[in-house]
XYZ file of C-alpha atoms in Angstrom:
765
model
C 54.150 -206.812 -35.680
C 54.540 -205.116 -39.180
C 51.849 -204.175 -41.132
C 51.543 -205.916 -44.781
C 49.991 -203.272 -46.876
C 48.892 -205.337 -49.849
C 47.320 -203.254 -52.771
C 45.930 -203.968 -55.968
C 46.937 -202.162 -59.535
C 44.857 -201.620 -62.218
C 47.670 -203.256 -64.399
C 46.774 -206.563 -62.621
C 50.060 -206.604 -60.696
C 50.071 -206.731 -57.084
C 52.795 -204.802 -55.298
C 53.482 -205.268 -51.650
C 54.463 -201.758 -49.973
C 55.916 -202.057 -46.291
C 54.246 -199.085 -44.093
C 54.104 -198.284 -40.516
C 51.158 -199.345 -37.879
C 48.758 -196.661 -37.847
C 49.603 -193.905 -35.799
C 47.796 -192.792 -32.553
C 46.041 -190.161 -33.531
C 44.258 -191.984 -36.466
C 40.579 -192.345 -35.316
C 38.920 -195.426 -36.020
C 35.498 -194.556 -37.399
C 33.864 -198.134 -36.776
C 31.724 -199.033 -34.213
C 32.630 -201.824 -31.978
C 36.075 -202.523 -33.977
C 37.822 -204.928 -31.378
C 34.518 -206.893 -31.297
C 34.359 -207.256 -27.394
C 30.958 -205.613 -27.325
C 28.168 -208.465 -27.825
C 24.856 -208.391 -28.165
C 22.124 -210.878 -26.198
C 23.205 -213.607 -29.102
C 26.872 -213.343 -28.250
C 27.603 -211.986 -31.257
C 29.405 -208.525 -32.185
C 27.116 -205.409 -31.687
C 27.234 -203.294 -35.260
C 27.986 -206.104 -37.535
C 26.119 -208.436 -39.591
C 26.450 -211.790 -41.292
C 24.868 -213.925 -43.406
C 25.894 -216.836 -40.993
C 24.005 -218.746 -38.437
C 21.011 -218.355 -40.929
C 21.248 -222.048 -42.406
C 23.653 -220.751 -44.872
C 25.979 -223.743 -43.801
C 28.247 -221.212 -42.117
C 28.437 -220.387 -38.506
C 30.123 -217.156 -36.272
C 30.944 -217.464 -32.961
C 32.904 -215.713 -30.220
C 36.178 -218.007 -29.440
C 37.809 -217.098 -26.103
C 40.939 -219.081 -26.880
C 42.410 -217.475 -29.436
C 42.800 -213.410 -29.993
C 45.424 -210.738 -30.921
C 44.006 -208.459 -27.996
C 41.399 -208.192 -25.410
C 38.891 -211.484 -24.176
C 38.163 -213.090 -27.460
C 38.227 -213.005 -31.341
C 35.453 -214.138 -33.781
C 35.752 -217.225 -35.642
C 33.711 -218.068 -38.877
C 33.601 -221.470 -39.938
C 31.309 -223.564 -42.448
C 29.950 -227.500 -42.668
C 31.406 -229.712 -45.233
C 28.921 -228.632 -47.800
C 28.044 -225.053 -47.311
C 24.603 -223.941 -49.213
C 25.440 -220.401 -49.638
C 28.505 -219.349 -51.991
C 30.080 -217.502 -49.227
C 29.952 -215.956 -45.765
C 30.793 -212.702 -44.082
C 31.108 -210.494 -41.401
C 30.665 -206.950 -42.012
C 29.639 -203.549 -41.233
C 28.122 -200.524 -43.207
C 28.748 -196.746 -42.543
C 27.406 -193.921 -44.168
C 29.775 -192.500 -46.694
C 28.891 -188.837 -46.569
C 31.088 -187.484 -44.383
C 34.016 -189.609 -46.209
C 33.297 -188.164 -50.036
C 36.322 -187.755 -51.555
C 38.669 -189.265 -49.226
C 41.112 -192.074 -48.956
C 40.233 -194.973 -46.159
C 42.527 -197.491 -44.723
C 40.810 -201.024 -43.717
C 43.345 -203.317 -41.366
C 42.419 -206.591 -39.624
C 44.148 -209.106 -37.844
C 42.852 -212.639 -39.682
C 44.523 -216.021 -39.482
C 42.903 -219.000 -41.279
C 42.464 -222.881 -39.942
C 42.348 -226.352 -41.578
C 40.877 -227.209 -43.934
C 41.644 -223.868 -45.516
C 38.482 -222.264 -47.416
C 38.732 -221.531 -51.210
C 38.977 -218.130 -50.595
C 39.729 -215.813 -47.476
C 40.197 -212.077 -47.484
C 38.962 -208.397 -46.221
C 36.648 -206.802 -48.334
C 35.936 -203.123 -48.948
C 33.442 -201.920 -51.250
C 31.835 -198.144 -51.700
C 28.597 -197.929 -53.193
C 27.566 -194.654 -55.345
C 24.309 -192.621 -55.650
C 23.857 -194.084 -59.141
C 23.847 -197.873 -57.543
C 27.115 -198.548 -59.584
C 30.002 -199.657 -57.331
C 33.205 -196.744 -56.754
C 35.407 -199.131 -55.418
C 35.562 -203.033 -54.758
C 38.131 -205.281 -53.449
C 37.820 -208.555 -51.537
C 41.574 -209.670 -51.723
C 40.828 -212.212 -54.605
C 44.052 -212.234 -56.156
C 46.103 -212.397 -52.819
C 44.149 -214.556 -50.362
C 44.929 -214.946 -46.560
C 46.617 -218.298 -46.141
C 48.387 -218.113 -43.104
C 47.664 -220.360 -40.140
C 49.206 -217.466 -37.582
C 47.628 -214.287 -36.772
C 48.667 -211.683 -39.627
C 47.609 -208.040 -40.249
C 46.136 -207.101 -43.732
C 45.242 -204.229 -45.109
C 43.046 -202.514 -47.980
C 43.213 -198.906 -48.928
C 40.046 -197.289 -50.871
C 39.110 -194.449 -52.132
C 35.523 -193.017 -51.483
C 33.577 -191.426 -54.668
C 32.428 -187.664 -54.334
C 29.209 -189.374 -54.999
C 29.326 -192.348 -52.771
C 26.348 -193.169 -50.438
C 27.315 -196.494 -48.356
C 31.052 -197.990 -47.092
C 30.742 -201.807 -46.451
C 33.893 -203.255 -44.697
C 34.723 -206.798 -43.153
C 35.867 -210.178 -44.043
C 34.689 -212.930 -46.641
C 35.532 -216.566 -46.844
C 34.280 -218.836 -49.440
C 33.836 -222.621 -49.218
C 34.606 -225.165 -46.445
C 36.958 -223.863 -43.752
C 37.539 -221.730 -40.783
C 39.000 -218.111 -39.849
C 39.068 -215.926 -37.221
C 38.910 -211.789 -37.291
C 40.013 -209.605 -34.566
C 40.892 -206.090 -33.932
C 39.546 -204.219 -37.069
C 40.258 -200.517 -38.209
C 39.195 -198.299 -40.389
C 41.186 -194.998 -40.400
C 40.583 -192.072 -42.693
C 43.879 -191.231 -44.339
C 42.062 -187.409 -45.452
C 40.797 -185.530 -48.648
C 42.682 -186.772 -51.593
C 42.182 -183.516 -53.704
C 43.532 -185.410 -56.745
C 41.513 -188.123 -56.829
C 38.503 -186.088 -56.116
C 38.905 -183.924 -58.992
C 39.606 -187.148 -61.259
C 36.547 -188.811 -60.049
C 34.320 -185.579 -60.645
C 35.605 -184.574 -63.865
C 35.171 -188.068 -65.677
C 33.310 -187.728 -68.671
C 31.505 -190.148 -71.214
C 32.542 -190.086 -74.963
C 30.125 -187.846 -77.069
C 30.140 -189.761 -80.534
C 28.051 -187.367 -82.675
C 28.835 -183.747 -83.705
C 26.375 -180.831 -81.898
C 26.138 -177.036 -82.657
C 28.996 -175.630 -80.907
C 31.718 -177.937 -82.113
C 34.400 -176.192 -83.941
C 35.449 -177.617 -87.067
C 39.150 -178.577 -87.993
C 41.337 -176.169 -88.990
C 45.371 -176.254 -89.434
C 47.127 -174.375 -86.645
C 49.577 -171.699 -87.886
C 52.865 -171.464 -86.432
C 52.549 -168.620 -84.260
C 49.337 -169.882 -82.678
C 51.152 -173.354 -81.982
C 53.908 -171.512 -79.943
C 51.307 -169.754 -78.158
C 49.555 -173.207 -77.251
C 53.049 -174.604 -76.666
C 53.629 -171.644 -74.033
C 49.976 -172.605 -72.703
C 50.695 -176.236 -72.360
C 54.040 -175.689 -70.299
C 51.903 -173.312 -67.531
C 49.276 -175.747 -67.726
C 51.065 -178.885 -66.386
C 52.794 -176.834 -63.834
C 49.538 -175.069 -62.262
C 47.403 -178.498 -62.444
C 49.895 -180.732 -61.128
C 52.490 -178.479 -58.881
C 50.729 -175.371 -57.876
C 49.265 -176.139 -54.629
C 46.277 -173.593 -54.311
C 42.694 -173.834 -53.368
C 41.933 -172.567 -56.561
C 43.922 -175.136 -58.801
C 42.939 -177.783 -56.802
C 39.232 -176.812 -57.304
C 39.615 -175.617 -61.033
C 37.440 -177.677 -63.528
C 40.564 -178.030 -65.994
C 38.420 -179.498 -68.672
C 36.138 -176.143 -69.031
C 39.082 -174.139 -68.481
C 41.204 -175.732 -71.090
C 38.672 -175.107 -73.336
C 37.613 -171.686 -72.335
C 41.527 -170.828 -72.559
C 42.687 -172.086 -75.615
C 41.083 -170.214 -78.522
C 41.830 -166.948 -76.317
C 45.639 -167.795 -76.123
C 45.828 -169.450 -79.811
C 44.489 -165.859 -81.181
C 47.360 -163.871 -79.516
C 49.403 -161.747 -82.211
C 52.502 -161.181 -80.461
C 54.061 -161.388 -77.018
C 52.565 -158.679 -75.096
C 48.920 -160.299 -76.205
C 50.176 -163.946 -75.083
C 51.370 -162.722 -72.136
C 48.049 -161.204 -70.993
C 45.949 -163.988 -72.177
C 48.180 -166.277 -70.036
C 48.112 -164.195 -67.313
C 44.285 -164.040 -67.704
C 44.044 -167.485 -67.461
C 46.287 -168.661 -64.617
C 46.658 -165.691 -62.264
C 43.252 -166.811 -60.860
C 44.569 -170.266 -60.123
C 48.070 -169.339 -59.096
C 47.952 -165.429 -57.572
C 51.752 -165.387 -57.085
C 52.516 -166.388 -61.177
C 54.279 -163.720 -62.938
C 54.246 -163.598 -66.719
C 55.484 -161.053 -69.022
C 57.067 -160.394 -72.514
C 60.618 -160.990 -73.276
C 63.204 -162.603 -70.829
C 63.124 -164.021 -67.357
C 65.009 -160.518 -66.953
C 62.333 -158.490 -67.584
C 60.546 -160.459 -64.577
C 60.054 -158.608 -61.280
C 61.880 -159.681 -58.527
C 60.301 -162.755 -56.675
C 58.025 -161.824 -53.338
C 59.329 -164.060 -50.457
C 56.362 -165.912 -48.342
C 56.685 -165.943 -44.879
C 55.399 -168.401 -42.397
C 54.736 -172.027 -43.113
C 53.738 -173.465 -47.067
C 52.059 -175.813 -48.837
C 53.883 -177.478 -51.818
C 52.651 -180.975 -53.247
C 53.894 -184.342 -52.858
C 53.348 -186.997 -55.078
C 53.932 -190.405 -55.055
C 53.242 -191.081 -58.880
C 50.028 -189.307 -59.572
C 47.031 -189.001 -57.480
C 43.415 -190.517 -58.820
C 45.302 -192.652 -61.265
C 45.446 -195.711 -59.259
C 44.381 -197.416 -56.193
C 48.558 -197.273 -55.285
C 49.190 -193.478 -56.550
C 48.753 -190.618 -53.924
C 49.073 -186.684 -54.207
C 48.887 -184.677 -50.936
C 49.709 -181.288 -50.064
C 52.412 -181.179 -47.317
C 53.632 -178.472 -45.134
C 56.904 -176.834 -44.865
C 57.734 -174.602 -42.100
C 59.303 -171.801 -44.715
C 59.592 -171.805 -48.481
C 63.257 -172.337 -48.275
C 63.134 -175.753 -49.374
C 60.548 -175.455 -51.946
C 61.188 -174.520 -55.673
C 60.715 -171.257 -57.681
C 60.257 -171.909 -61.532
C 61.709 -168.958 -63.823
C 61.738 -169.801 -67.811
C 61.546 -168.459 -70.824
C 58.457 -169.946 -73.225
C 57.806 -170.317 -76.693
C 55.805 -167.230 -77.906
C 58.228 -164.581 -76.593
C 56.965 -164.761 -72.641
C 58.734 -165.659 -69.921
C 57.348 -166.554 -66.098
C 57.926 -166.925 -62.395
C 55.878 -169.528 -60.807
C 56.187 -170.320 -56.973
C 55.592 -174.030 -56.486
C 54.222 -173.263 -53.064
C 51.462 -171.010 -51.494
C 51.427 -169.576 -48.064
C 49.524 -171.833 -45.344
C 47.963 -168.345 -44.074
C 46.237 -167.712 -47.359
C 44.866 -171.486 -48.111
C 42.203 -173.370 -46.702
C 41.239 -177.131 -46.417
C 40.953 -177.210 -50.759
C 37.900 -178.967 -50.476
C 35.885 -176.200 -51.699
C 34.512 -176.559 -55.699
C 33.169 -173.927 -57.693
C 29.557 -174.598 -59.724
C 29.865 -172.124 -62.398
C 28.515 -173.224 -65.642
C 31.165 -175.006 -67.287
C 31.041 -173.898 -70.994
C 30.270 -170.333 -71.103
C 29.298 -169.327 -74.511
C 28.378 -173.036 -76.286
C 24.709 -173.981 -76.395
C 22.758 -176.084 -74.040
C 23.937 -179.659 -73.560
C 27.005 -179.464 -75.343
C 29.965 -181.400 -73.556
C 33.411 -181.442 -74.824
C 33.839 -184.100 -77.971
C 36.505 -185.234 -80.600
C 34.432 -183.665 -83.159
C 35.492 -180.265 -81.616
C 39.056 -179.093 -82.427
C 39.235 -177.006 -78.870
C 38.689 -180.183 -77.173
C 41.139 -182.031 -79.105
C 43.951 -179.583 -78.629
C 42.834 -179.167 -74.809
C 43.103 -183.392 -74.738
C 46.612 -183.274 -76.476
C 47.703 -180.591 -73.650
C 46.213 -182.888 -70.939
C 47.856 -186.133 -72.173
C 51.492 -184.229 -73.167
C 51.844 -182.659 -69.839
C 50.904 -185.614 -67.640
C 53.394 -187.756 -69.316
C 55.961 -184.805 -69.486
C 55.700 -184.664 -65.481
C 54.715 -188.559 -64.753
C 56.078 -191.313 -66.634
C 58.802 -192.765 -65.098
C 60.791 -193.945 -68.050
C 62.152 -191.017 -69.790
C 66.114 -192.319 -68.810
C 64.793 -195.346 -71.196
C 63.107 -193.684 -74.094
C 64.754 -191.553 -76.938
C 62.204 -188.983 -77.973
C 62.335 -184.970 -78.241
C 59.056 -184.892 -76.065
C 58.793 -181.095 -77.298
C 58.730 -181.513 -80.794
C 56.114 -184.461 -79.937
C 53.992 -181.925 -78.795
C 54.590 -179.603 -81.867
C 53.244 -182.367 -84.230
C 50.564 -183.508 -81.889
C 49.024 -180.478 -81.713
C 49.239 -179.693 -85.661
C 47.457 -183.408 -86.076
C 44.854 -182.685 -83.387
C 43.779 -179.306 -85.009
C 43.327 -180.966 -88.492
C 41.563 -184.288 -87.348
C 38.617 -184.587 -89.149
C 36.672 -186.162 -86.313
C 36.769 -187.880 -83.142
C 38.138 -191.324 -84.646
C 40.798 -189.727 -85.910
C 41.785 -187.662 -83.251
C 41.849 -191.225 -81.338
C 44.760 -192.286 -83.749
C 46.283 -188.986 -82.994
C 46.478 -189.233 -79.388
C 47.669 -192.853 -80.082
C 50.491 -192.053 -82.068
C 51.652 -189.649 -79.331
C 51.470 -192.567 -76.873
C 53.436 -194.879 -79.305
C 56.205 -192.564 -79.379
C 56.902 -192.928 -75.314
C 57.818 -196.911 -75.630
C 55.299 -198.110 -73.198
C 53.838 -201.587 -73.428
C 50.903 -200.217 -71.124
C 50.689 -197.224 -73.168
C 47.324 -197.081 -74.685
C 44.332 -194.229 -75.195
C 40.851 -195.449 -74.602
C 38.123 -194.280 -76.602
C 35.009 -196.628 -78.188
C 35.279 -197.851 -81.776
C 33.513 -200.639 -83.790
C 36.423 -203.008 -83.276
C 34.736 -205.434 -81.518
C 35.228 -208.832 -83.531
C 38.380 -210.850 -84.628
C 38.876 -213.187 -87.717
C 38.389 -216.378 -87.100
C 42.438 -217.480 -87.480
C 45.733 -216.686 -85.618
C 48.989 -215.724 -87.140
C 52.394 -214.922 -86.295
C 55.203 -213.519 -88.089
C 58.076 -216.135 -88.920
C 61.061 -215.424 -90.789
C 59.677 -212.153 -91.785
C 56.421 -213.778 -93.096
C 53.232 -213.858 -91.415
C 52.036 -217.520 -91.019
C 48.585 -218.637 -90.097
C 49.319 -220.791 -86.967
C 45.678 -221.909 -86.067
C 42.266 -222.241 -87.947
C 38.810 -222.130 -86.235
C 36.616 -225.085 -86.899
C 34.767 -224.769 -90.053
C 37.114 -222.286 -92.080
C 38.045 -223.583 -95.355
C 40.767 -222.368 -97.536
C 43.163 -221.607 -95.091
C 45.033 -223.797 -92.843
C 48.229 -223.714 -89.939
C 51.812 -223.074 -92.025
C 50.179 -221.151 -94.664
C 51.953 -217.835 -95.611
C 49.603 -214.344 -95.632
C 50.587 -212.132 -98.595
C 48.048 -209.433 -97.966
C 45.297 -208.321 -96.152
C 42.602 -206.687 -98.061
C 44.872 -205.850 -100.913
C 47.602 -204.381 -98.467
C 50.758 -206.624 -97.878
C 51.129 -208.144 -94.970
C 54.204 -206.254 -94.246
C 52.622 -203.108 -94.998
C 49.547 -204.054 -92.795
C 51.865 -204.843 -89.475
C 54.140 -202.135 -90.106
C 50.983 -199.566 -90.047
C 49.480 -201.228 -86.675
C 52.943 -201.159 -85.152
C 52.941 -197.324 -85.622
C 50.200 -197.316 -83.443
C 51.274 -199.598 -80.679
C 53.747 -198.845 -77.641
C 56.359 -200.819 -75.982
C 59.461 -202.918 -76.944
C 59.993 -203.774 -80.250
C 59.031 -207.382 -79.811
C 56.243 -206.474 -77.873
C 54.956 -204.243 -80.486
C 55.312 -206.734 -83.382
C 53.167 -209.264 -81.080
C 50.608 -206.426 -80.439
C 50.554 -205.633 -84.432
C 49.878 -209.188 -85.006
C 46.807 -209.230 -82.903
C 45.398 -206.107 -84.019
C 45.885 -206.674 -87.309
C 43.002 -209.171 -86.803
C 40.577 -206.848 -85.404
C 37.609 -205.278 -86.828
C 33.686 -205.065 -86.796
C 31.566 -207.702 -86.524
C 30.458 -209.470 -89.899
C 33.270 -207.764 -91.777
C 34.355 -209.412 -94.779
C 38.234 -209.576 -95.243
C 39.847 -211.123 -98.333
C 43.092 -212.689 -97.564
C 45.499 -213.923 -99.919
C 47.529 -217.001 -98.814
C 50.230 -219.729 -99.999
C 51.760 -222.416 -99.102
C 55.774 -222.022 -98.868
C 56.047 -223.614 -102.755
C 52.494 -223.143 -103.886
C 50.397 -220.525 -106.086
C 48.606 -217.962 -104.289
C 45.000 -217.956 -103.288
C 42.306 -215.709 -102.246
C 39.986 -216.624 -99.170
C 37.373 -214.395 -97.952
C 36.843 -214.533 -94.045
C 33.985 -213.045 -91.776
C 34.875 -210.886 -88.319
C 33.649 -213.460 -85.572
C 32.621 -212.351 -81.750
C 35.187 -213.698 -79.654
C 32.910 -216.242 -77.743
C 32.725 -217.865 -81.127
C 36.213 -217.390 -82.668
C 38.264 -217.560 -79.595
C 38.327 -221.247 -79.194
C 40.548 -222.066 -82.261
C 43.954 -222.450 -80.319
C 44.222 -226.212 -80.698
C 47.717 -226.448 -80.113
C 47.847 -225.977 -76.455
C 46.955 -228.850 -74.160
C 44.161 -228.873 -71.836
C 44.749 -226.164 -68.831
C 45.317 -228.186 -66.589
C 46.971 -232.105 -67.585
C 49.571 -234.845 -66.464
C 51.376 -235.017 -69.807
C 53.433 -237.799 -68.857
C 53.370 -239.983 -65.519
C 54.423 -237.387 -62.819
C 54.917 -234.747 -65.695
C 52.296 -231.939 -65.269
C 51.343 -228.873 -67.354
C 49.650 -225.902 -66.251
C 48.528 -222.941 -68.389
C 48.686 -220.250 -66.040
C 47.188 -217.968 -68.247
C 43.923 -219.741 -68.387
C 43.555 -221.433 -65.125
C 41.223 -220.154 -62.408
C 42.179 -219.676 -58.790
C 39.860 -222.322 -57.754
C 41.176 -224.863 -60.262
C 44.793 -223.843 -59.474
C 43.870 -224.556 -55.840
C 42.841 -228.034 -56.675
C 46.109 -228.289 -58.784
C 48.468 -227.648 -55.931
C 46.928 -230.709 -54.025
C 47.438 -232.901 -57.316
C 50.965 -231.863 -58.229
C 52.394 -232.107 -54.565
C 54.440 -235.070 -55.470
C 55.171 -234.593 -59.106
C 58.391 -235.281 -60.733
C 58.144 -232.096 -63.247
C 56.340 -229.282 -63.840
C 55.922 -227.146 -66.653
C 54.018 -223.466 -66.332
C 53.013 -221.809 -69.266
C 53.333 -218.206 -68.748
C 52.441 -217.030 -72.871
C 50.016 -214.474 -71.406
C 48.129 -213.017 -68.288
C 47.718 -215.077 -65.386
C 44.863 -214.533 -63.158
C 45.471 -216.071 -59.937
C 47.526 -215.356 -56.243
C 51.197 -215.967 -55.937
C 50.923 -218.159 -53.491
C 51.943 -221.447 -55.576
C 55.334 -219.547 -55.830
C 55.855 -220.276 -52.079
C 55.750 -223.929 -52.805
C 58.792 -223.433 -55.219
C 61.342 -222.296 -52.732
C 62.678 -223.123 -49.213
C 63.591 -219.788 -48.158
C 62.049 -216.180 -48.307
C 62.380 -214.508 -52.176
C 62.046 -211.117 -53.160
C 60.647 -210.374 -56.912
C 61.575 -207.225 -59.096
C 62.170 -203.927 -57.419
C 58.643 -202.325 -57.675
C 59.176 -198.610 -57.162
C 56.686 -195.558 -56.770
C 58.003 -192.041 -57.898
C 57.952 -189.784 -55.483
C 57.659 -185.913 -56.884
C 57.621 -182.424 -55.330
C 58.263 -181.004 -58.664
C 57.838 -181.315 -61.938
C 59.536 -182.864 -65.302
C 59.878 -186.351 -63.775
C 62.623 -185.552 -61.502
C 61.506 -188.438 -58.979
C 63.165 -189.906 -55.998
C 62.630 -193.801 -55.796
C 62.768 -196.005 -52.795
C 64.143 -198.926 -54.320
C 62.904 -201.539 -51.317
C 59.587 -202.120 -53.121
C 58.453 -205.450 -54.290
C 57.584 -208.767 -53.231
C 58.235 -210.685 -50.097
C 57.012 -214.340 -50.319
C 57.826 -216.609 -47.295
C 57.622 -220.510 -48.583
C 55.149 -222.872 -47.514
C 56.179 -225.930 -45.900
C 54.534 -228.183 -48.961
C 57.636 -227.860 -51.174
C 57.044 -229.105 -54.956
C 59.698 -230.248 -57.154
C 62.433 -228.413 -58.397
C 62.395 -229.940 -61.727
C 60.508 -226.810 -63.169
C 60.362 -224.814 -66.573
C 58.421 -221.795 -67.364
C 57.323 -220.984 -70.936
C 57.121 -217.601 -71.793
C 57.086 -214.744 -75.120
C 56.172 -211.490 -75.533
C 52.394 -211.887 -75.038
C 53.396 -212.098 -71.046
C 52.965 -208.495 -69.764
C 52.836 -206.630 -66.657
C 51.787 -209.217 -63.558
C 53.183 -212.324 -65.937
C 56.533 -210.313 -65.752
C 56.134 -209.946 -61.927
C 55.958 -213.718 -61.678
C 58.657 -214.514 -64.054
C 61.076 -211.963 -62.823
C 60.710 -213.363 -59.415
C 61.221 -216.817 -60.726
C 64.502 -215.227 -62.514
C 65.878 -213.509 -59.816
C 65.373 -216.297 -57.272
C 66.249 -219.447 -59.441
C 62.801 -221.040 -59.027
C 62.707 -222.797 -62.706
C 64.177 -222.796 -66.500
C 62.557 -220.149 -68.618
C 61.944 -221.384 -72.194
C 60.775 -219.405 -74.885
C 61.540 -215.660 -76.063
C 61.587 -212.620 -74.098
C 58.786 -211.008 -72.431
C 56.866 -207.680 -73.314
C 59.415 -205.514 -71.286
C 56.584 -203.466 -69.339
C 55.726 -203.764 -65.879
C 54.352 -201.201 -63.048
C 50.906 -200.314 -62.008
C 49.225 -198.454 -64.666
C 48.268 -195.045 -64.129
C 44.705 -193.849 -65.759
C 43.972 -190.531 -66.577
C 40.617 -189.168 -68.097
C 41.239 -186.760 -70.938
C 38.764 -183.919 -72.371
C 36.267 -185.389 -74.694
C 36.118 -188.835 -72.902
C 39.188 -190.267 -73.900
C 41.313 -192.436 -71.505
C 45.446 -192.172 -71.439
C 46.877 -195.341 -69.744
C 50.600 -195.474 -69.177
C 52.948 -197.007 -66.807
C 53.264 -194.843 -63.512
C 56.061 -196.911 -61.385
C 59.555 -197.746 -62.403
C 60.513 -201.152 -62.105
C 64.045 -202.863 -62.142
C 65.251 -206.289 -61.722
C 66.088 -207.450 -58.568
C 69.587 -206.785 -59.264
C 68.897 -203.397 -60.081
C 69.290 -203.686 -63.904
C 66.647 -202.638 -66.648
C 63.450 -204.528 -67.157
C 61.773 -201.688 -69.312
C 62.239 -202.696 -72.812
C 63.834 -205.893 -72.383
C 61.673 -207.971 -70.237
C 62.707 -211.273 -68.688
C 64.894 -213.115 -71.168
C 64.619 -216.961 -71.268
C 67.429 -219.311 -70.380
C 66.735 -221.228 -73.268
C 65.406 -219.411 -76.822
C 63.080 -221.123 -78.275
C 60.498 -219.732 -81.239
C 57.748 -221.479 -83.380
C 59.195 -222.403 -87.123
C 56.899 -222.445 -89.768
C 57.538 -226.394 -90.102
C 56.643 -226.893 -86.847
C 53.196 -224.811 -87.104
C 52.427 -226.640 -90.311
C 52.080 -229.994 -88.892
C 50.623 -228.481 -85.369
C 53.614 -228.180 -83.386
C 53.987 -226.190 -80.250
C 57.865 -226.061 -80.615
C 58.174 -224.139 -77.313
C 55.853 -226.624 -75.252
C 57.932 -229.685 -76.422
C 60.862 -228.079 -75.331
C 60.148 -227.290 -71.941
C 58.540 -230.875 -71.921
C 61.704 -232.554 -73.205
C 63.687 -230.612 -70.467
C 61.510 -231.726 -67.941
C 61.219 -235.272 -68.689
C 65.145 -235.600 -69.184
C 65.795 -234.261 -65.812
C 63.215 -236.649 -63.870
C 64.917 -239.209 -65.505
C 68.491 -238.150 -64.930
C 66.655 -238.032 -60.867
C 65.569 -241.516 -61.137
C 68.620 -243.013 -62.500
C 70.641 -240.904 -59.859
């Protein structure tokens, strides 16, 4: 039986990757994984459960249904179980697996009735009481009545204490479990390093912070040379020393020395001093590549990096050293760098000279700094280090350079100068965000604490080049839907939106949507003065106060209830608001519907089982393609077979289906709509989606900043470009100012009218 490997991604989408069954040499680290060894009560030895304890759930041995051996374990409930869920689980000591990735697999099937949720679960507990990893298949529950093998992969944090795995069932139902495996996939050096080097932001200045100062041209050229070697050695030179390096401390210690170099000779010496301890085979010299010594040949087997995305940045990405029998197929880079120096760097190391890569130095991190000093955006060197870390990560691992037109080297030049002169941590946050904005990635963002935790109690959008109020919270006076906002705190609405767009990343239409959202964001209780007018009236001024999201987030009155019957047999479901439990209930009620309107103007948080009820044959999603790299500069190979395969479910829903969408639909929403489009599951009404799909990578930067970007390439199922384009509607409909003024949702009305007309036509025929 083929193993279905289902891995949940940070971006919220779920990719399905085919893999082969576990290899024979993979050791199952569980006790009694076959569930065959029973205790005096007749239950599996080594396992625990909250069933059989008055919870309303029971667990028993079933000798009539199993995948192997004499029996399986059955978990079932009465009609109204007292506990919210039941489990069958096993817990093990995590100490032997810290920094490792583990794979849990098990054979499972459900019965009838189906429970509200059934899934495997996998949790890693850390020493500080927090959770290092958790997955219970909440968004991809098990629903098959036949035995299938399911899997979860999880990373064990370097500080982990316990690992707990098992199966979980919520609500009335029954399920069977058999043949559980938990195997060690080995030490993950980049994931372990990333987990250890995450730092919390320091928001105040400390002694030891270097003040802002301009970056002179010679120093900038030196740092650009440093940035090139930093990315190559960190991500592509597989030595133990590079794996174990504290890259944050390394950059902060090296940057001032490199920047001060006054000529090519001093620069070569500074780079040699910094990098050769991490890459012993690196050659650096003033002049051209012709001034370097001949490359020395390495005998015997060698290590090189193999990256599937960037390991440690998401559950679906992995980086490991792989063994080659000789160096003939490996790469050696020879280049001239800014600052008048050249280098030669083998992107491999001798197996005989390298160990496991597990060791880590405990040397003092920030020599020469005061006690308790930590990196911060208040410190000039930290800002330069963070810039270099972000720039090099994107240079090598961002998968969309073919679709993006930007001179990345020039952006490094500009951003280093801006970082050196930024007055504080918040100003530097904007510098980093501007860098990420230039890669045109809707997932692209730099996380950092700020005081923007509230929103204006109105909503607006751009229609015909003007900023139009679309909704107003209860109790707000002086402004109403349909009004034109001409200025925000004295700045014209056009200028305010342009400034926000400059900081946003992604397609043109997604940047506009995000600019509209962020122009409403600020600090709680902050007063904002708006100038507003009706189409042909005088301008008036209104002062509004920023409110927390809980109080202000209920004013979008245009949309119907989350799930409602709009007309006899015609149902509306807002997929961006409905819960999984309510969706499960809705699927029962719409079984005989004459027409369905699914609203995907936003981000859904439910599984894709409902899509299986819209087809009579297996369907495929867009192509989700992890990059495979063994060398730098984004030169990746892609497996184009990735993506969802969804088998039909017998209870077929109506074919009279419409989907509503706009630019707020991103990532997982686009995976859903891409599947709809590719397989003709319905008519899409509205405007193009964001044009940003694929699991997000998240990288910690010096100073407590977090870089997020799309780490995977996604193409439409037919192989055409999705990035920056999105899913285009079959029928284009956009709001009008006149419609907004009278409370119309014109996109919804167009979709509903289409469904009703088709339903009538079907009756007449």
